Short mmCIF file of C-alpha atoms in Angstrom, two decimals:
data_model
loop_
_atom_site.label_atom_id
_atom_site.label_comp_id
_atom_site.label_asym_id
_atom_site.label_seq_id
_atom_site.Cartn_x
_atom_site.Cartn_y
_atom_site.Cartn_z
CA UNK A 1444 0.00 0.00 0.00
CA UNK A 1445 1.30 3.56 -1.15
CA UNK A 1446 2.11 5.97 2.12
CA UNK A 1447 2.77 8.97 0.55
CA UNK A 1448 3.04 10.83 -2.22
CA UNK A 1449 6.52 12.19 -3.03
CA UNK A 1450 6.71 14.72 -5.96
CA UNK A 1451 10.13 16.23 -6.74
CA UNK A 1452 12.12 18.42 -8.98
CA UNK A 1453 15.60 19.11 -9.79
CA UNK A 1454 17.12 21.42 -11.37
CA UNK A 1455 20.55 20.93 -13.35
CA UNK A 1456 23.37 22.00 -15.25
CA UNK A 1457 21.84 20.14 -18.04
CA UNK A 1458 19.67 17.11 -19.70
CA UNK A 1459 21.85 14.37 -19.50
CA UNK A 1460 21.63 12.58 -15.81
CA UNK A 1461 24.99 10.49 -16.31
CA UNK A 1462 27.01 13.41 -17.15
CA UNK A 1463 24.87 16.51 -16.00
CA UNK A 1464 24.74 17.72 -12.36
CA UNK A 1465 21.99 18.28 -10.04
CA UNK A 1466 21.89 22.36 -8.72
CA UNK A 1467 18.80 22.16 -6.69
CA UNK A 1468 16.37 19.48 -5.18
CA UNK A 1469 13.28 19.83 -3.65
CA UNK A 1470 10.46 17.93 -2.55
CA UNK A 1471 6.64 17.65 -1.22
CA UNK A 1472 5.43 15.28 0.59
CA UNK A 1473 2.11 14.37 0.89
CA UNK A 1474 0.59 11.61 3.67
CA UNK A 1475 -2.70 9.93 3.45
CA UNK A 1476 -4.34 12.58 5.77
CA UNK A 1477 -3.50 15.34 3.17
CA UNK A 1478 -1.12 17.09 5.44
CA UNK A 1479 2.02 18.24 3.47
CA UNK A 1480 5.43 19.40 4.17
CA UNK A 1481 8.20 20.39 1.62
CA UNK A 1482 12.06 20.38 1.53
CA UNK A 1483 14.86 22.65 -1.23
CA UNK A 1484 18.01 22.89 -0.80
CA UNK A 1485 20.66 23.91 -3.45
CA UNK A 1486 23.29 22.04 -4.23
CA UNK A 1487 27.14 23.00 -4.54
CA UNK A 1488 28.95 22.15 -7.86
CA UNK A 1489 31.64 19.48 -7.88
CA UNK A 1490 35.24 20.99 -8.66
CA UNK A 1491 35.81 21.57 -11.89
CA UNK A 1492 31.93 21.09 -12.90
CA UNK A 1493 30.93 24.96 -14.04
CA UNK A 1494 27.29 25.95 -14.49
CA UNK A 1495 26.64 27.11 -18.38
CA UNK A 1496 25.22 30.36 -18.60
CA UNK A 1497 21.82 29.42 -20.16
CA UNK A 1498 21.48 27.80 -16.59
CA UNK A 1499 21.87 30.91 -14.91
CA UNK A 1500 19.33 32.60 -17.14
CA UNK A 1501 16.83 30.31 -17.24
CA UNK A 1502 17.06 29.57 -13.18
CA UNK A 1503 18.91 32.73 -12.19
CA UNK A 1504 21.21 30.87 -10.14
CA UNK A 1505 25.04 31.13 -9.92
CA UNK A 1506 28.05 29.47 -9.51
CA UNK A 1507 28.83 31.86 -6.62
CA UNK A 1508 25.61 31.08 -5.10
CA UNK A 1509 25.21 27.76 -5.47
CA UNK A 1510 28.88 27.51 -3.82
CA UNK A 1511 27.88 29.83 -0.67
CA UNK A 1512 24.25 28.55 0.05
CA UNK A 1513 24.41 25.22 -1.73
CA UNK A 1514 25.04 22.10 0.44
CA UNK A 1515 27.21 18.66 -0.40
CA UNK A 1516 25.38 16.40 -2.58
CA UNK A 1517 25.53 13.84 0.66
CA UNK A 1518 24.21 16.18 3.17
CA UNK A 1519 21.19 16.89 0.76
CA UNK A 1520 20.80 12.63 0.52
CA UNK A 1521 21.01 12.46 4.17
CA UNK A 1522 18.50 14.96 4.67
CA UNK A 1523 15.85 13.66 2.27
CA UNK A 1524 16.19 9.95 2.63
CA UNK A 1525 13.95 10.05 5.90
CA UNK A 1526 11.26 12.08 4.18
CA UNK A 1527 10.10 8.91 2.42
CA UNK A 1528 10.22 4.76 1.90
CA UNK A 1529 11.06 4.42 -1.19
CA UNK A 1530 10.08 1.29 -1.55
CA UNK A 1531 6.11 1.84 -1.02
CA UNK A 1532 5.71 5.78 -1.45
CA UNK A 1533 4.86 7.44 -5.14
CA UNK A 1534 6.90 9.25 -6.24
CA UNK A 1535 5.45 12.01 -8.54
CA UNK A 1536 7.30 14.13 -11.42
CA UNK A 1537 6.51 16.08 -14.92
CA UNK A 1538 9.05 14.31 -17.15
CA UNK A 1539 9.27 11.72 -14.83
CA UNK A 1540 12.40 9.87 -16.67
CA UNK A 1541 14.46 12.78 -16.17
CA UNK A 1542 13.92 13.58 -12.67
CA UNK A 1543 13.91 9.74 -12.00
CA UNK A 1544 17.56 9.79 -13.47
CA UNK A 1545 19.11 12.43 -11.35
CA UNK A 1546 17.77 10.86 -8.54
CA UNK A 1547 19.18 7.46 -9.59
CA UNK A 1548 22.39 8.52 -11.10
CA UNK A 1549 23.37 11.04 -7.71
CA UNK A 1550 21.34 9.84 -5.11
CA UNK A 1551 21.00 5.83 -5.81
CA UNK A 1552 17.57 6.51 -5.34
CA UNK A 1553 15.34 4.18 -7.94
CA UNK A 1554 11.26 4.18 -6.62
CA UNK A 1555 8.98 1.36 -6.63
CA UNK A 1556 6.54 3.66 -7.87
CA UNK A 1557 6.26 6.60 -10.12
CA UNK A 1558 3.73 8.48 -12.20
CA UNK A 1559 5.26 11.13 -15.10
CA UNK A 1560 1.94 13.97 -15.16
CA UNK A 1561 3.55 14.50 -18.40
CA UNK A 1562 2.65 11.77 -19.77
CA UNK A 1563 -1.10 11.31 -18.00
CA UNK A 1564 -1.52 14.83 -19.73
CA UNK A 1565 0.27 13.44 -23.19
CA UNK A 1566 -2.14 10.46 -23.25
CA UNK A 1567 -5.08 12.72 -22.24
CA UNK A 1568 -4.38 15.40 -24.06
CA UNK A 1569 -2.58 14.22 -27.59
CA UNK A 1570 -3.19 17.35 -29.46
CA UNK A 1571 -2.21 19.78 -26.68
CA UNK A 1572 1.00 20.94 -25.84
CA UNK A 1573 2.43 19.12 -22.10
CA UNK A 1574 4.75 21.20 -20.90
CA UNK A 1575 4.59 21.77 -17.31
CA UNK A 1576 3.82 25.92 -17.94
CA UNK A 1577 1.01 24.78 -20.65
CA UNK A 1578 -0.66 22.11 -18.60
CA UNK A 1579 -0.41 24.44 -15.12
CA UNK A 1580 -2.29 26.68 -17.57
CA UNK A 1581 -5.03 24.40 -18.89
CA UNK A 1582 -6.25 23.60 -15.52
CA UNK A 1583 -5.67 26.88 -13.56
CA UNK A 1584 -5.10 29.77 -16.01
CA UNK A 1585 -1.34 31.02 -17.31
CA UNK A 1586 1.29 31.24 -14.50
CA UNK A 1587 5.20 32.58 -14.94
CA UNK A 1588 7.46 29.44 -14.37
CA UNK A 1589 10.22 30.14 -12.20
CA UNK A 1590 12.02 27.28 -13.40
CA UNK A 1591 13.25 26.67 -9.68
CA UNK A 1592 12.64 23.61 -8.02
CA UNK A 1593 9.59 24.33 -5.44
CA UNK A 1594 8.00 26.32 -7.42
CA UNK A 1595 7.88 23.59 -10.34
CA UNK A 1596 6.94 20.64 -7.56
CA UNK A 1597 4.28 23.46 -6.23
CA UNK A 1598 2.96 23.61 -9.75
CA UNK A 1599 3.45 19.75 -10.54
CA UNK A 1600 1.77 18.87 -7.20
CA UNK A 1601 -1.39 20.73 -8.92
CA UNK A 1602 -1.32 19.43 -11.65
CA UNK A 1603 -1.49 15.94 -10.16
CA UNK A 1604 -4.69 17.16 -7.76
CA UNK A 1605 -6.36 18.22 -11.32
CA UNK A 1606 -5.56 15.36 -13.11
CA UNK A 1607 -6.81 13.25 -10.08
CA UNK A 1608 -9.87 14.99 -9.78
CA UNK A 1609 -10.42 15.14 -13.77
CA UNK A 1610 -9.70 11.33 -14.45
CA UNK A 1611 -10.67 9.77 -10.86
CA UNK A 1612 -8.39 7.89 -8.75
CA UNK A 1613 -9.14 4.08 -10.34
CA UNK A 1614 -8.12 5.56 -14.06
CA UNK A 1615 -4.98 7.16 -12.63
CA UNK A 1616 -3.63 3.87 -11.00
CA UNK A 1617 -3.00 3.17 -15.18
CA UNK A 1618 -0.54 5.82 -15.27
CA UNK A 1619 2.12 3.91 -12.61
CA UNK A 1620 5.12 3.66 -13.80
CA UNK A 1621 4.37 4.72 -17.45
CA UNK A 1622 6.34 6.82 -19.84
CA UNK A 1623 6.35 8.23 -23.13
CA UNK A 1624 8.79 7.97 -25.96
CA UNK A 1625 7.75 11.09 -27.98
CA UNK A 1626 9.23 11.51 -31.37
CA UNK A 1627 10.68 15.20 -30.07
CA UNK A 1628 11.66 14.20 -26.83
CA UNK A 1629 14.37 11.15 -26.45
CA UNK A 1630 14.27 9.50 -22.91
CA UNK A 1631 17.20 10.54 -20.91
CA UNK A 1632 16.59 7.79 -18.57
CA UNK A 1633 14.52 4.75 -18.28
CA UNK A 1634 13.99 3.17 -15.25
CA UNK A 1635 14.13 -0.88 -14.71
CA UNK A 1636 10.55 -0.99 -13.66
CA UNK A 1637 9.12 1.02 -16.18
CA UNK A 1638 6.84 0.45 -19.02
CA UNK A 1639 7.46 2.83 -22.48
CA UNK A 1640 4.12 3.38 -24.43
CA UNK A 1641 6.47 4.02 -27.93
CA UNK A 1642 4.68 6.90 -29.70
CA UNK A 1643 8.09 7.57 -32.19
CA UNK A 1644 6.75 4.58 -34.93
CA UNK A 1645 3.60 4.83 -37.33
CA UNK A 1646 1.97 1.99 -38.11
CA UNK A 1647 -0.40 1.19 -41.34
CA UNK A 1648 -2.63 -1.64 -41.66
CA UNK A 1649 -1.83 -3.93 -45.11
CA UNK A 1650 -4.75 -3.31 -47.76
CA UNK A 1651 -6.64 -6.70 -48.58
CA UNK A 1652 -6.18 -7.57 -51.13
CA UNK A 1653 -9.08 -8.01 -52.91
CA UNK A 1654 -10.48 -11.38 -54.93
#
């Protein structure tokens, strides 16, 4: 049985979890009785790793203060790995598979359970753009995205309520552990427990061939 609900964010220094670095983490947590609490922390650099300026202006952050207010990449593990079992919580993320893969990559963190509200709102939604600004906007009304990391779990935890309360909670137990391949988006990450729903081939039926 699922605790809590964990949904998360990270930003980075870039897309690829293997090579790329996590800058900031944060988290919501959410127990059965609906009472949440939240945790964001930055995160220093390694040495030699340098933060590429379209970071900066995208996030605003800085080397400088990422090094000053940032914490170790341990002390931010050992501060979040009591906030939740891993092992029977959900954890919760738009663009699941890239979240997932800092979190596996940095933290050796790798969930039981997961739902992507990227892809709920992909399946849901084909012909509508599934960013997390454009869905935030399709249930609530257009909202600047801070591209920081509780302000994006703020806006994914909202999501999720919406797409709960749009979809009910029997049709959203589909959605566990399932991501999209999406012929604009590779997968950065794929977790073992996963199931892809391929969306990158077309397929035709044969003509019969008629007598």
């Amino acid at each position: 049985m699922m605790a809590k609900i964990i949904v998360f964010d990270f930003e980075t220094t870039g897309l690829n979890p293997q090579n790329d670095y996590p800058i900031e983490l944060a988290l919501l947590v959410s127990n059965l009785d609906g009472e949440l609490s939240t945790y964001s922390s930055k995160i220093k650099l390694p040495r030699g790793v340098s933060l590429p300026p379209f970071i900066t202006e995208l996030t605003g952050l800085t080397e400088e203060e990422l090094q000053q207010t940032g914490k170790d990449l341990e002390e931010v593990k050992q501060d979040i790995l009591p906030m939740f079992d891993v092992e029977n919580d959900l954890f919760v993320a738009h663009s699941a598979n890239f979240d997932l893969g800092f979190h596996y990559y940095h933290f050796g963190i790798a969930p039981s359970y997961f739902v992507c509200t990227r892809t709920i709102e992909f399946l849901t939604n084909p012909h509508e753009g599934c960013s997390l600004k454009n869905t935030y906007a399709r249930y609530y009304g257009e909202k600047e995205q801070t591209h920081r990391a509780l302000d994006d779990v703020m806006m994914t935890y909202e999501v999720l309520r919406a797409q709960v309360q749009h979809h009910g909670n029997d049709a959203m137990m589909f959605f566990i552990n399932k991501i999209v391949q999406t012929p604009e988006r590779n997968l950065v990450f794929v977790p073992e427990n996963a199931t892809v729903l391929d969306f990158t081939k077309k397929f035709a039926l044969k003509e019969e061939k008629q007598g």
